[in-house]
Short mmCIF file of C-alpha atoms in Angstrom, two decimals:
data_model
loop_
_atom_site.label_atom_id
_atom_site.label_comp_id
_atom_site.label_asym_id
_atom_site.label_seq_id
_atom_site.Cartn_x
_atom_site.Cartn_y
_atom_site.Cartn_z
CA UNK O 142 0.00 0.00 0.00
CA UNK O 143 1.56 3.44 -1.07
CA UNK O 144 1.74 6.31 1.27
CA UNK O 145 -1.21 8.02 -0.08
CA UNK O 146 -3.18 5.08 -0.56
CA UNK O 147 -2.20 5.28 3.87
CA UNK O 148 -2.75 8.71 4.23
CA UNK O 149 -6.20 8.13 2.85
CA UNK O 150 -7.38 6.03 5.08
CA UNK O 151 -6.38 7.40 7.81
CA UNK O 152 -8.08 10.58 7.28
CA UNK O 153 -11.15 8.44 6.74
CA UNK O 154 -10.99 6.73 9.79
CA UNK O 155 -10.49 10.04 11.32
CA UNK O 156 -13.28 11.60 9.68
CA UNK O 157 -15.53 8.48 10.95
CA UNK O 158 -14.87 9.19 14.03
CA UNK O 159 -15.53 12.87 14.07
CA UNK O 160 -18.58 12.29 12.62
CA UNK O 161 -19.55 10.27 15.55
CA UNK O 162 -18.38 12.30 18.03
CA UNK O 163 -20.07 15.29 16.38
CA UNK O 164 -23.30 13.28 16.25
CA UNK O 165 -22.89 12.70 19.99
CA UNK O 166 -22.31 16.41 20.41
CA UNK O 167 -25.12 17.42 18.23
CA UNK O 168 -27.58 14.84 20.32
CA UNK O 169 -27.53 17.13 23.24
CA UNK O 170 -28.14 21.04 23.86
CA UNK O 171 -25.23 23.23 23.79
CA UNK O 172 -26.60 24.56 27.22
CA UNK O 173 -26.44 20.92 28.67
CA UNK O 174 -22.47 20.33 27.38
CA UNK O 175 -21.94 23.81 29.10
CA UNK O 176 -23.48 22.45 32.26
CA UNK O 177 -21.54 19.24 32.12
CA UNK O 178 -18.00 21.19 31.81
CA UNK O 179 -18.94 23.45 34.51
CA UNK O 180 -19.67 20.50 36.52
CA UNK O 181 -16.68 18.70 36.01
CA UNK O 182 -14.03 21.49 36.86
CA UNK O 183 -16.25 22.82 39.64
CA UNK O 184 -16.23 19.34 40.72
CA UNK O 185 -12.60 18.95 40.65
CA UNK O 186 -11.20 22.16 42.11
CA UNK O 187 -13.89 22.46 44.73
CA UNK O 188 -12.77 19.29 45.79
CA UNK O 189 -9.03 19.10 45.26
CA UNK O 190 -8.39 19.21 49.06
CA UNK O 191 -10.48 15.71 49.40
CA UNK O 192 -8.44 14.65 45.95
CA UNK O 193 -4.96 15.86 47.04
CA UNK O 194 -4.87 15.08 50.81
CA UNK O 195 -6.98 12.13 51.08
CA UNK O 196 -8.88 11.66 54.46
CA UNK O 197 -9.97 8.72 54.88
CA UNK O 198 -12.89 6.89 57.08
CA UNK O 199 -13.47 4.11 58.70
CA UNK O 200 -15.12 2.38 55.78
CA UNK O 201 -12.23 2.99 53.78
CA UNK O 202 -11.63 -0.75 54.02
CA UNK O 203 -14.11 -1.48 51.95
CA UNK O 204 -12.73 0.48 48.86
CA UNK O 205 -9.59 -1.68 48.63
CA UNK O 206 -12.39 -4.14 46.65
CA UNK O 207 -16.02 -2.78 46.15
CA UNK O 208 -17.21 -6.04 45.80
CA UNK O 209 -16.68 -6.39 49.81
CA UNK O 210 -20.53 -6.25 51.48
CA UNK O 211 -22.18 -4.96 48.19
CA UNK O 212 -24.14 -7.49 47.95
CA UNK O 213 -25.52 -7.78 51.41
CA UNK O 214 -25.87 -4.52 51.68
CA UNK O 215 -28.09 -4.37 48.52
CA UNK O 216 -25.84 -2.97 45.86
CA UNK O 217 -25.14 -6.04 43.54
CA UNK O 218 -24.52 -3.12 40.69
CA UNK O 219 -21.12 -2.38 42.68
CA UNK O 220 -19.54 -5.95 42.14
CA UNK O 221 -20.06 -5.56 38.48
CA UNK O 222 -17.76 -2.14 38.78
CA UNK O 223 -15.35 -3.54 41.23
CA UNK O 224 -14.71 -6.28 38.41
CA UNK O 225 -14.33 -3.82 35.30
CA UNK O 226 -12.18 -0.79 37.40
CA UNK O 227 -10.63 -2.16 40.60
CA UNK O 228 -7.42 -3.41 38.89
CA UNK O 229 -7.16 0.12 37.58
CA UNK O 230 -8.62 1.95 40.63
CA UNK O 231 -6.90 4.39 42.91
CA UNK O 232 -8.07 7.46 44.89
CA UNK O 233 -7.54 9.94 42.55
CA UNK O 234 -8.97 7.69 40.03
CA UNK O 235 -12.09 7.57 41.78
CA UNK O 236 -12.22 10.95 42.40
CA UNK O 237 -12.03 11.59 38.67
CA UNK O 238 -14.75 9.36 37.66
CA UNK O 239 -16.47 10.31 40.32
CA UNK O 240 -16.51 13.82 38.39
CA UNK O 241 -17.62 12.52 35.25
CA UNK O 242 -20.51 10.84 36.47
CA UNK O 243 -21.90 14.26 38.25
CA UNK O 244 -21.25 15.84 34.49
CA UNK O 245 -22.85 12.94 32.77
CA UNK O 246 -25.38 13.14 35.41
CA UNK O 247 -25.78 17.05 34.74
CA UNK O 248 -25.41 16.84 30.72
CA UNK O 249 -28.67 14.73 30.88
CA UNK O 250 -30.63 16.41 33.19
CA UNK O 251 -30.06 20.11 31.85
CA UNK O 252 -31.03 18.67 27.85
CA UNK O 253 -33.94 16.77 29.45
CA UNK O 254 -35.29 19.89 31.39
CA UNK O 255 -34.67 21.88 27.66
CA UNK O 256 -32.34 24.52 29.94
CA UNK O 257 -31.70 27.55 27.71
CA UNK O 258 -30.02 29.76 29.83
CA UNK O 259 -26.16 29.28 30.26
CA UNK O 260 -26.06 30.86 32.88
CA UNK O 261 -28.31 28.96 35.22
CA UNK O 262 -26.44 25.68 33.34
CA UNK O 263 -23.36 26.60 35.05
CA UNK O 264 -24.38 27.17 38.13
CA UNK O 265 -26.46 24.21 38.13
CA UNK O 266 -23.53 22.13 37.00
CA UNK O 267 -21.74 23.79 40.11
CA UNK O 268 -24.57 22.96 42.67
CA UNK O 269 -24.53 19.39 41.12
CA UNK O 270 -20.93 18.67 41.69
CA UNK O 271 -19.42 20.28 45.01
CA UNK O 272 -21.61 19.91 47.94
CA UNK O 273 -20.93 18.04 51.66
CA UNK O 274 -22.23 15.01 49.90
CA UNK O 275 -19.64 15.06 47.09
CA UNK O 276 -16.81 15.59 49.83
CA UNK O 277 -18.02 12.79 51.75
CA UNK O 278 -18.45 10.36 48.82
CA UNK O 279 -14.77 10.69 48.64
CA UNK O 280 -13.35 9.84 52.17
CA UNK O 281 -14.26 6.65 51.01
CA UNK O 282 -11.38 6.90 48.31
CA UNK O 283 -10.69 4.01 45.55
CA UNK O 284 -14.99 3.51 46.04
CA UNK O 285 -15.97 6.73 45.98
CA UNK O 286 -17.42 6.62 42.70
CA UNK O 287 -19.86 3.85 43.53
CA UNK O 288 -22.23 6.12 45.43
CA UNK O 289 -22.63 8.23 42.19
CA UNK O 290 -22.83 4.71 39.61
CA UNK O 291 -26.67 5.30 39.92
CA UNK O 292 -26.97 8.58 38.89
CA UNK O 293 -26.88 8.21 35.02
CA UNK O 294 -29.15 5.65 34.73
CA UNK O 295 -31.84 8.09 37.17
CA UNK O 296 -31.65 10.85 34.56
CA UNK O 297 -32.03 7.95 31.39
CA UNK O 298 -34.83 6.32 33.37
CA UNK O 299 -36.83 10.09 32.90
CA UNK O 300 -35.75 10.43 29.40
CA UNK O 301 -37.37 7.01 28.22
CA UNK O 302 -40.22 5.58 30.36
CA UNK O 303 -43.01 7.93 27.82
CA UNK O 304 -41.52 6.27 24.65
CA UNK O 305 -43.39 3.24 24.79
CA UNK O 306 -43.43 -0.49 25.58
CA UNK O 307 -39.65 -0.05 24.85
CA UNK O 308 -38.97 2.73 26.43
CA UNK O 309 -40.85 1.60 29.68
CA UNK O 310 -38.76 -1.29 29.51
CA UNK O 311 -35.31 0.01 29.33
CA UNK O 312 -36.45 2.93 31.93
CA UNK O 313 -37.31 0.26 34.47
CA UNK O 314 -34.24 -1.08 34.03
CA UNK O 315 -32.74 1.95 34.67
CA UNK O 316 -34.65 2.76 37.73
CA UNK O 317 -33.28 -0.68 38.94
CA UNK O 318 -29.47 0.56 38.18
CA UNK O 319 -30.40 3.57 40.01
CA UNK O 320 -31.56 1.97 43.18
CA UNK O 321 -28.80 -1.38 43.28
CA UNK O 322 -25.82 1.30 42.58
CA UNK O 323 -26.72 3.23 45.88
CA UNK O 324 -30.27 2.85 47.76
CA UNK O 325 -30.65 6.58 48.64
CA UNK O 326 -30.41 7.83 45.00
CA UNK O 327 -34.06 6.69 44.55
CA UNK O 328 -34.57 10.11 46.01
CA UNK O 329 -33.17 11.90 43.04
CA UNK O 330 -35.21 9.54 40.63
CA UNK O 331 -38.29 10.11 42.52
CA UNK O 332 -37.78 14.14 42.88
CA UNK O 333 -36.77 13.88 38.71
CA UNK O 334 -40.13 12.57 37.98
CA UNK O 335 -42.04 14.71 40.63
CA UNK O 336 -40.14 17.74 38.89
CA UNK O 337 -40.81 17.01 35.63
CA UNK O 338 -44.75 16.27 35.85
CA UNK O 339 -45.06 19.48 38.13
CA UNK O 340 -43.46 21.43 35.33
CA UNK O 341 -45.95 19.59 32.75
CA UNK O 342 -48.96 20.56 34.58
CA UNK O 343 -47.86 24.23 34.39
CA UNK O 344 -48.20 24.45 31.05
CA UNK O 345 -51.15 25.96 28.80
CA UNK O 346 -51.52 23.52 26.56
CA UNK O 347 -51.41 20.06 29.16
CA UNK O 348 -53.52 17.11 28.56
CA UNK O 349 -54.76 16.36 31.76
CA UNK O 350 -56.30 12.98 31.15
CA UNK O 351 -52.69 12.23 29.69
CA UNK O 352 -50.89 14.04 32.15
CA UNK O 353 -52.50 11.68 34.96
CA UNK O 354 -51.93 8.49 32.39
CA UNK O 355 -48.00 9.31 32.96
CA UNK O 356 -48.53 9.82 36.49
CA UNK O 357 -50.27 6.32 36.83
CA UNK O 358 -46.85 4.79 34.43
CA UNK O 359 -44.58 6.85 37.01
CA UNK O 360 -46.04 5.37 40.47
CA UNK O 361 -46.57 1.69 38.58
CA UNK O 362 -42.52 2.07 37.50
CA UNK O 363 -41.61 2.90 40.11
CA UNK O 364 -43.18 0.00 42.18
CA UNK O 365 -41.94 -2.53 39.40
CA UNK O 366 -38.27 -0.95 40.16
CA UNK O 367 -38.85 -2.05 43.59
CA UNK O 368 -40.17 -5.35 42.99
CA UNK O 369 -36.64 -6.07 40.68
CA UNK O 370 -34.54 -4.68 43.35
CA UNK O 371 -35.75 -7.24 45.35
CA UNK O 372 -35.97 -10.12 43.17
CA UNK O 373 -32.34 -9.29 42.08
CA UNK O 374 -31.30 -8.51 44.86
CA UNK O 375 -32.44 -12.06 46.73
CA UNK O 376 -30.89 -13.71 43.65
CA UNK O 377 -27.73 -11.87 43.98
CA UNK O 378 -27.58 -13.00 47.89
CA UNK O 379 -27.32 -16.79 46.23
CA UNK O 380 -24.14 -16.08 45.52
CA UNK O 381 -23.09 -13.76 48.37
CA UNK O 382 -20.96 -16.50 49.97
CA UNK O 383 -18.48 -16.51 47.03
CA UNK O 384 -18.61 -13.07 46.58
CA UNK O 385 -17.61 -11.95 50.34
CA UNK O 386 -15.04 -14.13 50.87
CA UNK O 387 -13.32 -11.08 52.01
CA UNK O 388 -10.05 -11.72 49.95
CA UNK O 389 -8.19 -9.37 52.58
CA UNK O 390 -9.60 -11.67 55.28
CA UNK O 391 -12.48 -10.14 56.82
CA UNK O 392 -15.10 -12.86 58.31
CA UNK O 393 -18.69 -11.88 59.27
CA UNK O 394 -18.25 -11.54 62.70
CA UNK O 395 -15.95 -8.73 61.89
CA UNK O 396 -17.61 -6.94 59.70
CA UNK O 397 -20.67 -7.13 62.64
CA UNK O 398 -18.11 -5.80 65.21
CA UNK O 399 -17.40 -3.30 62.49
CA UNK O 400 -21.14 -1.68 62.70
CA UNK O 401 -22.74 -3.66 59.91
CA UNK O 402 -24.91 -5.56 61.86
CA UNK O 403 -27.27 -5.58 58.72
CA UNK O 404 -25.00 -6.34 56.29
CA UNK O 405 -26.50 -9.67 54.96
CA UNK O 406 -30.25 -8.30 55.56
CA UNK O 407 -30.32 -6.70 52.20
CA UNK O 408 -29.77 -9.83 50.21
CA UNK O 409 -32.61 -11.36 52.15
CA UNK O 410 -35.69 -8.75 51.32
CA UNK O 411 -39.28 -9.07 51.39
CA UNK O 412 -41.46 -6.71 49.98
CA UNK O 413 -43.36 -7.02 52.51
CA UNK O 414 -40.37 -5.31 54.55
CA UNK O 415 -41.14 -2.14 52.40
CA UNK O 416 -44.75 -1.70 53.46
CA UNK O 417 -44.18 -1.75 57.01
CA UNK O 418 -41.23 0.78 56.69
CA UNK O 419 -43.70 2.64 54.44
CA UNK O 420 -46.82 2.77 57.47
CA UNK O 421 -44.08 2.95 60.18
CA UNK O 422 -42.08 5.88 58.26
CA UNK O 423 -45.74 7.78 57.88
CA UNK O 424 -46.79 7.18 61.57
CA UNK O 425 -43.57 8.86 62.42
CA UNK O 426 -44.04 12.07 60.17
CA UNK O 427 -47.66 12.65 61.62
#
C-alpha cells in the first residue's frame, strides 16, 4: 500500500470518528455540554483538598475491593464495577470518575429539562458537583465513585419511560441501576419525575387525562423498580458467599463488630419489609 493510498485512510478513519463524536455532540443542547463542563471542573477544584490530601474513614476498608458487602448490603450493581475498574482503581482515580458521572449526570438532566439559559447551566452544574455530599463520597477513596454509579441511569430512566413499551422497559431497568448502585439515590429519581410532571402541569396547553396516564406509568414504575430490586437482589444474595469471601480476610463476625450488623439483611428482602417501613415511616411524620 503506497503512502497516499495510507494517508487516505487514515483521514477516513479520522473523519468516521468525528462524525460520531459530532453526532454525539449534536444529540444534546449546547446549554447541557456547558453544564456538564462546569460540573466537572467545579467538581474537581472544589474538591481538590479531598483529591490531594486524602482523608480517609473508617469504611475505607471497603474500597480496597467494592465487591466487599455490596451485595448484602443491597448494591449487587457495585460488584459488576469492582470487576471492570478495581485493577485500575486508585483514589484519585475515583475521584475523577467520580466527576464525570456528576457531568454525565448534569449533561442529561439540563437537555432533558430543555435549559436555555447558560447561565443557570453553570451554576447548576456547580450545585450538582461540590456539595458536603460530594466531599463525603470521597473519604471513602478508591470507592468513591460507587455512590454516584446510579446517577446516570436516574436521569435515562426520565428520558425514556413515555416512549413506549420499549422505552418503559429500558427505563425500568434503569430505575433498577439507580436503586442497586446506591439505595438513597431513589430520592433523586423520585424528585426527577415529581419535577418534571409538576413542570408539565404548568403548562397551557397540558392534557390532563394524559398528564394523569403518565402519572399512573410513574407510580406503577416505580413500584416494578422495587419489585426487581428485590428479586435481584435475593438472587444476587445466592451467591453472596463466594462473593464476600473477604479476599483481605475479613469474616462476618468482623464486619458485625465493624457496625454492619445488617449487612446480609439486604440480600434477604421481602417486599413485605417495604410496606411496614412505608406505614411505620408515615406514623412517624404525623
Amino acid at each position: 500500500m503506497s503512502g497516499n493510498a495510507q494517508d487516505a485512510e487514515i483521514k477516513e478513519i479520522m473523519k468516521s470518528y468525528q462524525d460520531r463524536l459530532m453526532k454525539i455532540y449534536n444529540h444534546f443542547s449546547k446549554e447541557a455540554w456547558i453544564g456538564a463542563f462546569a460540573s466537572f471542573i467545579a467538581g474537581f477544584l472544589g474538591n481538590i483538598y479531598m483529591i490531594i490530601n486524602h482523608t480517609l474513614d473508617n469504611d475505607y476498608l471497603d474500597s480496597f475491593n467494592p465487591r466487599i458487602f455490596s451485595i448484602g448490603q443491597g448494591r449487587w450493581l457495585w460488584n459488576i464495577c469492582g470487576v471492570i475498574i478495581t485493577p485500575f482503581n486508585s483514589a484519585m482515580f475515583s475521584a475523577i470518575l467520580l466527576m464525570f458521572l456528576f457531568a454525565l449526570f448534569t449533561l442529561f438532566l439540563l437537555d432533558s429539562f430543555e435549559i436555555k439559559s447558560k447561565i443557570f447551566a453553570v451554576i447548576a452544574g456547580i450545585f450538582v458537583s461540590v456539595s458536603p455530599v460530594v466531599c463525603c463520597f470521597m473519604t471513602y477513596g478508591g470507592g468513591s465513585f460507587l455512590f454516584a454509579i446510579g446517577l446516570p441511569f436516574a436521569i435515562l430512566a426520565l428520558r425514556e419511560y413515555d416512549k413506549g413499551v420499549k422505552g418503559l422497559i429500558i427505563a425500568a431497568l434503569c430505575s433498577l441501576l439507580t436503586i442497586v448502585g446506591y439505595q438513597p439515590t431513589i430520592a433523586v429519581l423520585i424528585a426527577l419525575f415529581y419535577s418534571k410532571l409538576t413542570l408539565e402541569l404548568f403548562d397551557e396547553k397540558v392534557d390532563i387525562k394524559k398528564w394523569i396516564i403518565k402519572f399512573l406509568k410513574v407510580f406503577g414504575l416505580l413500584i416494578i423498580s422495587v419489585v426487581l430490586y428485590v428479586i435481584t437482589n435475593n438472587i444476587a444474595g445466592l451467591f453472596e458467599e463466594n462473593a464476600t469471601k473477604f479476599v483481605i480476610g475479613v469474616t462476618t463476625k468482623e464486619v458485625e463488630a465493624f457496625g454492619y450488623e445488617a449487612a446480609g439483611d439486604a440480600s434477604n428482602l421481602h417486599l413485605t419489609y417495604f410496606v411496614s417501613s412505608m406505614v411505620l415511616a408515615y406514623k412517624n411524620f404525623l
